[in-house]
Short mmCIF file of N, CA, C and O in Angstrom, two decimals:
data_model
loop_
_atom_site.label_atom_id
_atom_site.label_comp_id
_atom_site.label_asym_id
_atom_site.label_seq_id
_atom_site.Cartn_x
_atom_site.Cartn_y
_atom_site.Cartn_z
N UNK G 1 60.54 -35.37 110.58
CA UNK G 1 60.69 -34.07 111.18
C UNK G 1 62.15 -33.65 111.26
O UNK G 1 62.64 -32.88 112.08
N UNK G 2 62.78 -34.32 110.24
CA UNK G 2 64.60 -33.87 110.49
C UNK G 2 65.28 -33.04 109.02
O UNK G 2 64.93 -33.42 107.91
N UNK G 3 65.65 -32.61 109.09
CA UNK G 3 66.50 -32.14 107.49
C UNK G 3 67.01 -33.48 107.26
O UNK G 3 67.18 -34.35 108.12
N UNK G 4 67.23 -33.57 106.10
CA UNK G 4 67.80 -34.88 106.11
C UNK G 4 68.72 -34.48 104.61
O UNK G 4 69.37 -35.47 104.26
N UNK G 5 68.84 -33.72 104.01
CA UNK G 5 70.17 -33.73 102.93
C UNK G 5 70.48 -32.41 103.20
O UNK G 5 69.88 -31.70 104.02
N UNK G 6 71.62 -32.02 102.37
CA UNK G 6 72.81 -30.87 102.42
C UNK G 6 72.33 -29.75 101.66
O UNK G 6 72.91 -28.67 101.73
N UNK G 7 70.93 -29.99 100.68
CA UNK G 7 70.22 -29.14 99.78
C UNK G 7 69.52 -28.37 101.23
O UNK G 7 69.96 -27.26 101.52
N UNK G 8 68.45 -28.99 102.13
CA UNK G 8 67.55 -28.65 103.18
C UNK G 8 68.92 -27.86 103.88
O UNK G 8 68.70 -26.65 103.96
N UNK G 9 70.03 -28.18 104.31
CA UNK G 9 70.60 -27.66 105.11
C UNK G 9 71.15 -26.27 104.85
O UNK G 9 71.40 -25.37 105.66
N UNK G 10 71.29 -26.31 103.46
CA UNK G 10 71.95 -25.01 102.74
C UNK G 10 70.95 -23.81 102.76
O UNK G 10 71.08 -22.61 102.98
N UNK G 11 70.10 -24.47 102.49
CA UNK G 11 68.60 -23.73 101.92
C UNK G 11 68.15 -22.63 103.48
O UNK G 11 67.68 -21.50 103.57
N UNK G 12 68.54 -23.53 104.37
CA UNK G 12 68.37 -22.85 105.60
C UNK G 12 69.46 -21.90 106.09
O UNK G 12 69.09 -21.04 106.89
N UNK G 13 70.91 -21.93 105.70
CA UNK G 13 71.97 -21.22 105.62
C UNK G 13 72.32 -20.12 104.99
O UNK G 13 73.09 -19.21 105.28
N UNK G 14 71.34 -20.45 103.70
CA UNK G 14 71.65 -19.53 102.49
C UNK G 14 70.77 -17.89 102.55
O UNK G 14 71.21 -16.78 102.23
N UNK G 15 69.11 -18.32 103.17
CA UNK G 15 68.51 -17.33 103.66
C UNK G 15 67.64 -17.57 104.62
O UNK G 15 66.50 -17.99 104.47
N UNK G 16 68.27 -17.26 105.77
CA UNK G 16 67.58 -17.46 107.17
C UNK G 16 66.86 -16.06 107.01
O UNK G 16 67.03 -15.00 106.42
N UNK G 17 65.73 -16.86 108.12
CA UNK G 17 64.17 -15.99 107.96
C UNK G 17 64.96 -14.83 109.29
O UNK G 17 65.19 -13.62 109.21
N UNK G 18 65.24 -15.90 110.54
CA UNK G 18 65.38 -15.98 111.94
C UNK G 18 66.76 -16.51 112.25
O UNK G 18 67.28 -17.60 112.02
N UNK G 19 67.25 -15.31 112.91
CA UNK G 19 68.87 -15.88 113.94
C UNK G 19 68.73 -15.63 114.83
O UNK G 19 68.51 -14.47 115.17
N UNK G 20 68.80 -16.76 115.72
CA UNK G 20 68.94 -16.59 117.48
C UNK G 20 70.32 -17.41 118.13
O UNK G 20 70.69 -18.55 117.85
N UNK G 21 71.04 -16.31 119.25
CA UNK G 21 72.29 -17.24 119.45
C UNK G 21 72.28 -16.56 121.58
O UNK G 21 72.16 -15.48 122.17
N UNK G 22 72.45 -17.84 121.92
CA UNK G 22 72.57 -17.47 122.87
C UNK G 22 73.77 -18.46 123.46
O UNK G 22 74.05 -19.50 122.87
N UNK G 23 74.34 -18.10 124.52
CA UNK G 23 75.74 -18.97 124.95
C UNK G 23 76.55 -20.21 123.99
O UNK G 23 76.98 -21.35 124.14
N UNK G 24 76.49 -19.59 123.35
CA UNK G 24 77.53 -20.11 122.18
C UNK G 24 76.71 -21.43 121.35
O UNK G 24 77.32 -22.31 120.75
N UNK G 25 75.09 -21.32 121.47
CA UNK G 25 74.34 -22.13 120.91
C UNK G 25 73.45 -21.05 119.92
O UNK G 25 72.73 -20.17 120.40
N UNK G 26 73.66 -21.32 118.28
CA UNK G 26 72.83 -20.22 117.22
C UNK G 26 71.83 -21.49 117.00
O UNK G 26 71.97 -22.72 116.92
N UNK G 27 70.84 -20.65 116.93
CA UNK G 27 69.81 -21.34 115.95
C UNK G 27 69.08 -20.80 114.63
O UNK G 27 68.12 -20.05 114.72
N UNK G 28 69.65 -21.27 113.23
CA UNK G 28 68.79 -20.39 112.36
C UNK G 28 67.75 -21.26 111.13
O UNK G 28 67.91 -22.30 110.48
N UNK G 29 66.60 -20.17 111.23
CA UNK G 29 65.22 -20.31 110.82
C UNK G 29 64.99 -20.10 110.01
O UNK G 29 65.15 -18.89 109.85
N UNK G 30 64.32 -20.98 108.46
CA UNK G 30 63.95 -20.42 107.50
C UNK G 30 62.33 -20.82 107.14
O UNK G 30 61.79 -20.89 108.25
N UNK G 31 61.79 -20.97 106.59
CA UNK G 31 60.09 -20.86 106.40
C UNK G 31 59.66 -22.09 105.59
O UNK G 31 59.80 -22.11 104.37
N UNK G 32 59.26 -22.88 106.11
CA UNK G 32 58.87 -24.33 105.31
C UNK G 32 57.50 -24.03 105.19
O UNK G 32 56.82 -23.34 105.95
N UNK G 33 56.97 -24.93 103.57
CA UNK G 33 55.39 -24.93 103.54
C UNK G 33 55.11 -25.94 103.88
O UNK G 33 54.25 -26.37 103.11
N UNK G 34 55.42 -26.80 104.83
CA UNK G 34 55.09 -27.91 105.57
C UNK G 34 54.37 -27.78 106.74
O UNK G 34 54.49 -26.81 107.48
N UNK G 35 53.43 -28.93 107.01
CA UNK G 35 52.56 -28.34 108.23
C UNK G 35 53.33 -29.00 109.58
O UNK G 35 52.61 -29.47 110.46
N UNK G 36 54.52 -29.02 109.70
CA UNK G 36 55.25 -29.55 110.77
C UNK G 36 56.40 -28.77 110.42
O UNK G 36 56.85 -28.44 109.32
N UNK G 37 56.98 -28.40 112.25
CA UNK G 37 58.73 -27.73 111.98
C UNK G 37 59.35 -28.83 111.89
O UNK G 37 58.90 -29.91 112.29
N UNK G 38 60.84 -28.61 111.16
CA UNK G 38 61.82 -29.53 111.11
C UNK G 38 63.09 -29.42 111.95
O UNK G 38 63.24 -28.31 112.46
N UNK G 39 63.77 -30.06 112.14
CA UNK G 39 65.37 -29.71 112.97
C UNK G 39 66.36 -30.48 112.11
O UNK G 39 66.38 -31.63 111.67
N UNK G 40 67.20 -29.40 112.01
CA UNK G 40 68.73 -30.06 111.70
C UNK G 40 69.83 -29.81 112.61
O UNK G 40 69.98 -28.70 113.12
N UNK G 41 70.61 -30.79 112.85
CA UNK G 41 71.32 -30.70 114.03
C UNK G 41 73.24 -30.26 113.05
O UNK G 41 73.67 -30.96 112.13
N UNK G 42 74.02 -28.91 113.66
CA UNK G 42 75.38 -29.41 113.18
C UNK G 42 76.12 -29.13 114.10
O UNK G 42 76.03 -28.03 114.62
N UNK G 43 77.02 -30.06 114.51
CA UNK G 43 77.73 -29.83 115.59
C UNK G 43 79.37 -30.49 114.81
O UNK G 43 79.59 -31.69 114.65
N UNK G 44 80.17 -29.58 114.51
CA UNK G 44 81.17 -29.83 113.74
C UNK G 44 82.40 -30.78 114.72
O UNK G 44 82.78 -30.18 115.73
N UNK G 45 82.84 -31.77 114.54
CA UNK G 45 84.10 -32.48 115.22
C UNK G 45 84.97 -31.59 115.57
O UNK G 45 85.55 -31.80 116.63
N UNK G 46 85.24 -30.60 114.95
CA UNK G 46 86.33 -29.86 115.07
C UNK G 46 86.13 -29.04 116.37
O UNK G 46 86.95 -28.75 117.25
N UNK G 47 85.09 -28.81 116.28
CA UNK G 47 84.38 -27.99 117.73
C UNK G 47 84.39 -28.62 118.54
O UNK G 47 85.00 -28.15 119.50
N UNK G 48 83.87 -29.81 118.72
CA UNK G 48 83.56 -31.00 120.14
C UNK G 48 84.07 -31.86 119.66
O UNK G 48 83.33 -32.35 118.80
N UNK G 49 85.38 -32.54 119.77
CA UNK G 49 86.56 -33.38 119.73
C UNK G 49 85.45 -34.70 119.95
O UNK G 49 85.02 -35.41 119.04
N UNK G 50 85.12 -34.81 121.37
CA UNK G 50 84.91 -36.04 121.75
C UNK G 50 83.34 -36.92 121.54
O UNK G 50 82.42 -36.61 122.30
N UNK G 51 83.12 -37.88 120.62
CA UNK G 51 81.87 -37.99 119.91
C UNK G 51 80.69 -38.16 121.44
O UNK G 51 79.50 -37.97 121.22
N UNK G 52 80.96 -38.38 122.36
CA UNK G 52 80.01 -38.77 123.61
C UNK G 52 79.49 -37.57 123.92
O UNK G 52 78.35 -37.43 124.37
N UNK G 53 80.26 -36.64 123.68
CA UNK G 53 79.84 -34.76 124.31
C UNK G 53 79.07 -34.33 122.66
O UNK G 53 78.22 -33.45 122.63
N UNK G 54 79.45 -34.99 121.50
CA UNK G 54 78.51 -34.65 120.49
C UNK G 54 76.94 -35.15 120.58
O UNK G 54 75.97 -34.39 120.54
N UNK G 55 76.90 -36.69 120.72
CA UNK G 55 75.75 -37.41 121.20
C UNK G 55 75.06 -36.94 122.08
O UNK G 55 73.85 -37.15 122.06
N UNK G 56 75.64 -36.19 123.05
CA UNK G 56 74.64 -35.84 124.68
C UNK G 56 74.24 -34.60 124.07
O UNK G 56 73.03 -34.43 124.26
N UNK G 57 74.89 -33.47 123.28
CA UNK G 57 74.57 -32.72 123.37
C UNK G 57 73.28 -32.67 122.12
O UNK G 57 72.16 -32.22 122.38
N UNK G 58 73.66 -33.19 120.85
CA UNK G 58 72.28 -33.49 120.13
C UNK G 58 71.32 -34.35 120.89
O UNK G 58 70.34 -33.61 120.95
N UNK G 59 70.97 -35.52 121.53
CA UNK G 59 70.56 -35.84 122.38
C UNK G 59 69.24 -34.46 123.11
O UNK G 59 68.01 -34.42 123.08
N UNK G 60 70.27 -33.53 123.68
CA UNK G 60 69.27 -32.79 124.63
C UNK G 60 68.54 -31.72 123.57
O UNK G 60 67.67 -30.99 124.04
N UNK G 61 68.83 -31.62 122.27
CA UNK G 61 68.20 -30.52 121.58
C UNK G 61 67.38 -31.15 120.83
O UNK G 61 66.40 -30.50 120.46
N UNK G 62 67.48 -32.33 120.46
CA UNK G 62 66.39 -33.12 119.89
C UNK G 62 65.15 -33.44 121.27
O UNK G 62 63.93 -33.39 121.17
N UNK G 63 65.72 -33.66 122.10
CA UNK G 63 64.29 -33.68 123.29
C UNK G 63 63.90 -32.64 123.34
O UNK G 63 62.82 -32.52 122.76
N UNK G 64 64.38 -31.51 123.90
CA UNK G 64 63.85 -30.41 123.49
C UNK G 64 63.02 -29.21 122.92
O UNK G 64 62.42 -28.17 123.21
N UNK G 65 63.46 -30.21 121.70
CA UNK G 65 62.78 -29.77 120.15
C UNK G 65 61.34 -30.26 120.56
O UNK G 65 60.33 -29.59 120.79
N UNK G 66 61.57 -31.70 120.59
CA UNK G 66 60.51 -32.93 120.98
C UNK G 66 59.00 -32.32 121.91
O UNK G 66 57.79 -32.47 121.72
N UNK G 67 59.66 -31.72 122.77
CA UNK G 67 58.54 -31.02 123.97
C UNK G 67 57.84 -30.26 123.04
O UNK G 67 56.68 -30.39 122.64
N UNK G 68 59.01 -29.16 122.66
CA UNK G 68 58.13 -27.81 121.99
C UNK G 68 57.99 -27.83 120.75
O UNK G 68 58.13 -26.67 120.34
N UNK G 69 57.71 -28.89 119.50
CA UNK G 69 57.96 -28.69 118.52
C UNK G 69 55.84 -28.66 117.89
O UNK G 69 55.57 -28.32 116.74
N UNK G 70 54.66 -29.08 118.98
CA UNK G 70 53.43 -28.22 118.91
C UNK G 70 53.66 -26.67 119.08
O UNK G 70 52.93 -25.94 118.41
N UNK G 71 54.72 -26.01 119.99
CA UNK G 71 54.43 -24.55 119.47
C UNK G 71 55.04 -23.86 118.67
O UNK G 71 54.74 -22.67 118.60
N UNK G 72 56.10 -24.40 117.80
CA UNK G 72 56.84 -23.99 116.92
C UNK G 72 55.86 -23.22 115.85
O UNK G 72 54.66 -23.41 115.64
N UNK G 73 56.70 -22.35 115.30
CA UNK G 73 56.19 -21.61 113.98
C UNK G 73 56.79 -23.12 112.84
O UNK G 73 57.87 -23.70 112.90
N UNK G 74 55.73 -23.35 112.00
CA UNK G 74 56.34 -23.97 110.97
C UNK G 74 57.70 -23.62 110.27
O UNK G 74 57.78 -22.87 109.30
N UNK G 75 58.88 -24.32 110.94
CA UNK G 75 60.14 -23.52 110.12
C UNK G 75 61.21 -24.51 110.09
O UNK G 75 61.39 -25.23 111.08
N UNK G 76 61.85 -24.61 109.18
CA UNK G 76 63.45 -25.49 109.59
C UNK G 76 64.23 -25.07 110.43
O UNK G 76 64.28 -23.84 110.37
N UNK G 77 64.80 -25.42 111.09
CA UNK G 77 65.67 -25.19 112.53
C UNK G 77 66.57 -25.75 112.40
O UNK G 77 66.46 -26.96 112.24
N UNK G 78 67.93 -25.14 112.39
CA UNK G 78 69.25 -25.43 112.44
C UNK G 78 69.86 -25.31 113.48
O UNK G 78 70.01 -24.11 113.71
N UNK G 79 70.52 -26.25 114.63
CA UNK G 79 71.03 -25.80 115.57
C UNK G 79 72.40 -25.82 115.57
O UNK G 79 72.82 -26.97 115.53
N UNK G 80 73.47 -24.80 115.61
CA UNK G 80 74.98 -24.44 115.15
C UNK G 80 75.53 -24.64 116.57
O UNK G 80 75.24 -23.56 117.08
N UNK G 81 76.18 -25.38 117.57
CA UNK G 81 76.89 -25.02 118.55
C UNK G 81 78.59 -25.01 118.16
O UNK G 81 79.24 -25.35 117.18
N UNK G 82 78.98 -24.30 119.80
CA UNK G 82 80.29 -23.75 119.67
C UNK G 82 81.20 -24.87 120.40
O UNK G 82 80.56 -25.91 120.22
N UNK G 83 82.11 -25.12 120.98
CA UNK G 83 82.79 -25.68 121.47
C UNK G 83 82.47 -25.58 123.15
O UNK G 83 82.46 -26.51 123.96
N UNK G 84 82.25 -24.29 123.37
CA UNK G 84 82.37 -23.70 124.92
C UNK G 84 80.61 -24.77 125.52
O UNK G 84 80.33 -25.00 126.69
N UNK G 85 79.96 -25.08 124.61
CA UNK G 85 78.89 -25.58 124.66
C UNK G 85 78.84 -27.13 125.81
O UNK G 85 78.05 -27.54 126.66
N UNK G 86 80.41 -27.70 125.13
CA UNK G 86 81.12 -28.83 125.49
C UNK G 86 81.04 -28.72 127.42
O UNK G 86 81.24 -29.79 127.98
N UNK G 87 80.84 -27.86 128.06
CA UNK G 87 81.63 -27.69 129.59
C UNK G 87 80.03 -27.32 130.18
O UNK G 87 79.81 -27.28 131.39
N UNK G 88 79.32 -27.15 129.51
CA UNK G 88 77.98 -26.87 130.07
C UNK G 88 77.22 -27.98 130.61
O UNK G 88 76.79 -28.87 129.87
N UNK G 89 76.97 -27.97 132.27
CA UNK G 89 75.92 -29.39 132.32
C UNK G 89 74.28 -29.57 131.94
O UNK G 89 73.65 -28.54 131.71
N UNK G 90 73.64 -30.78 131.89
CA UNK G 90 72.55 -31.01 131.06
C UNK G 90 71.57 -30.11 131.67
O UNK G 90 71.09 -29.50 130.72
N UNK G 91 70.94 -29.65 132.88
CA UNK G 91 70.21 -28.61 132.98
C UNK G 91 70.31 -27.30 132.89
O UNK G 91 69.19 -26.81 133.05
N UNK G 92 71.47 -26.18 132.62
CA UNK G 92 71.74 -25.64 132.28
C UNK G 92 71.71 -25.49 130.66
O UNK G 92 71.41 -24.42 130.14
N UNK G 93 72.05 -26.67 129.90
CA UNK G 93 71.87 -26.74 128.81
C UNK G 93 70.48 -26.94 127.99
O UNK G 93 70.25 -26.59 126.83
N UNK G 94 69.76 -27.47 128.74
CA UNK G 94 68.06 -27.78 128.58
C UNK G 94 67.58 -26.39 128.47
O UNK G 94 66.94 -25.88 127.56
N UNK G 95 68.06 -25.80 129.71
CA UNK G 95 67.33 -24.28 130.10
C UNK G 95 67.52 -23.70 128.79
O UNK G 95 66.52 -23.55 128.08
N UNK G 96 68.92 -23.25 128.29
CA UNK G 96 69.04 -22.10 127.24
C UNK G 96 68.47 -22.84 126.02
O UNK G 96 68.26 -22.06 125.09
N UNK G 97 68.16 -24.07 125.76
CA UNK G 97 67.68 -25.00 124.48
C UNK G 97 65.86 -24.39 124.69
O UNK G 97 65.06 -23.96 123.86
N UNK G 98 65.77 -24.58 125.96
CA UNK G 98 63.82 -24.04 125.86
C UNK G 98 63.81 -22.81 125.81
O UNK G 98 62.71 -22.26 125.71
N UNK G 99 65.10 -21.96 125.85
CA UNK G 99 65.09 -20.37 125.51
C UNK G 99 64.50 -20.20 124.94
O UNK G 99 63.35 -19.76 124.87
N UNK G 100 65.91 -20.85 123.86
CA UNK G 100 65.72 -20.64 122.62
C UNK G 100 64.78 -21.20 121.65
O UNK G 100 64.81 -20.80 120.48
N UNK G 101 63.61 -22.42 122.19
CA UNK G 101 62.79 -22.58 121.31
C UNK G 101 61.74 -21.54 122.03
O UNK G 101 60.67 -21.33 121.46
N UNK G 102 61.90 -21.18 122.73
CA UNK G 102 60.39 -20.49 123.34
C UNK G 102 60.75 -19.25 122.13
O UNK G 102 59.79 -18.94 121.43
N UNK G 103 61.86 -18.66 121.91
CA UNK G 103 61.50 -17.77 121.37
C UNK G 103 61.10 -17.39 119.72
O UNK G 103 61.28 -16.28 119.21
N UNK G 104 60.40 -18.84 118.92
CA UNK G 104 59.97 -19.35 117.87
C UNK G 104 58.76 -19.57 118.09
O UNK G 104 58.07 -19.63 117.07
N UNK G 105 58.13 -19.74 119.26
CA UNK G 105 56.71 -19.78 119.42
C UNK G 105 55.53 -18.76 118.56
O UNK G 105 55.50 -17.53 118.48
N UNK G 106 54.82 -19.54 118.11
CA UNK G 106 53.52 -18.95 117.23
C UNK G 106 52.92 -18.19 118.70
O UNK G 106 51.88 -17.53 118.67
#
C-alpha cells in the first residue's frame, strides 16, 4: 500500500487528479486501477533539518492513512509537507491529517 519507486511518485506529480493543502501540509491525488489506495510520503531534509521531527511526522500520516485508508477513493496519495509543519504538536497534527483524508472519502 506504499509508492515505492520515483516512476509511481512522478506519475502522481506529473498529473494530479486532486490537490488539497491545508497548514502547510499538500496532499496530491492521482487515479490508480488498483483496488486499494496507496501513500507516498515526501518530506524533503531541507525542510525538516532534524530526522526525529521527519520520523514523527511520517509516523502520524501513515497512522492516519492506516484508520482511513477503507474510505479512501482508490488513488495514490502524496503527502508534500512544509517546514512550519515541524512546530505543530501530534494532535493538532492528527486533526488536519483526518482533514485532509476525510476530504478523499468515496
Amino acid at each position: 500500500m506504499k509508492l515505492l519507486n520515483s516512476f509511481q511518485f512522478k506519475n502522481v506529480f506529473r498529473k494530479p487528479f486532486y490537490r488539497v493543502e491545508i497548514s502547510k501540509i499538500t496532499v496530491f491525488s492521482c487515479l490508480n486501477f488498483l483496488i486499494v489506495p496507496r501513500l507516498g510520503i515526501s518530506i524533503a531534509r531541507k525542510q525538516i533539518k532534524l530526522s526525529h521531527e521527519r520520523i514523527r511526522i511520517k509516523r502520524l500520516v501513515r497512522e492516519t492513512f492506516r484508520m482511513s485508508q477503507h474510505k479512501l477513493v482508490k488513488m495514490d496519495f502524496v503527502v508534500v509537507v512544509k517546514k512550519e509543519v515541524m512546530f505543530l504538536k501530534n494532535d493538532l497534527l492528527n486533526k488536519i491529517l483526518r482533514n485532509l483524508w476525510y476530504r478523499h472519502y468515496q
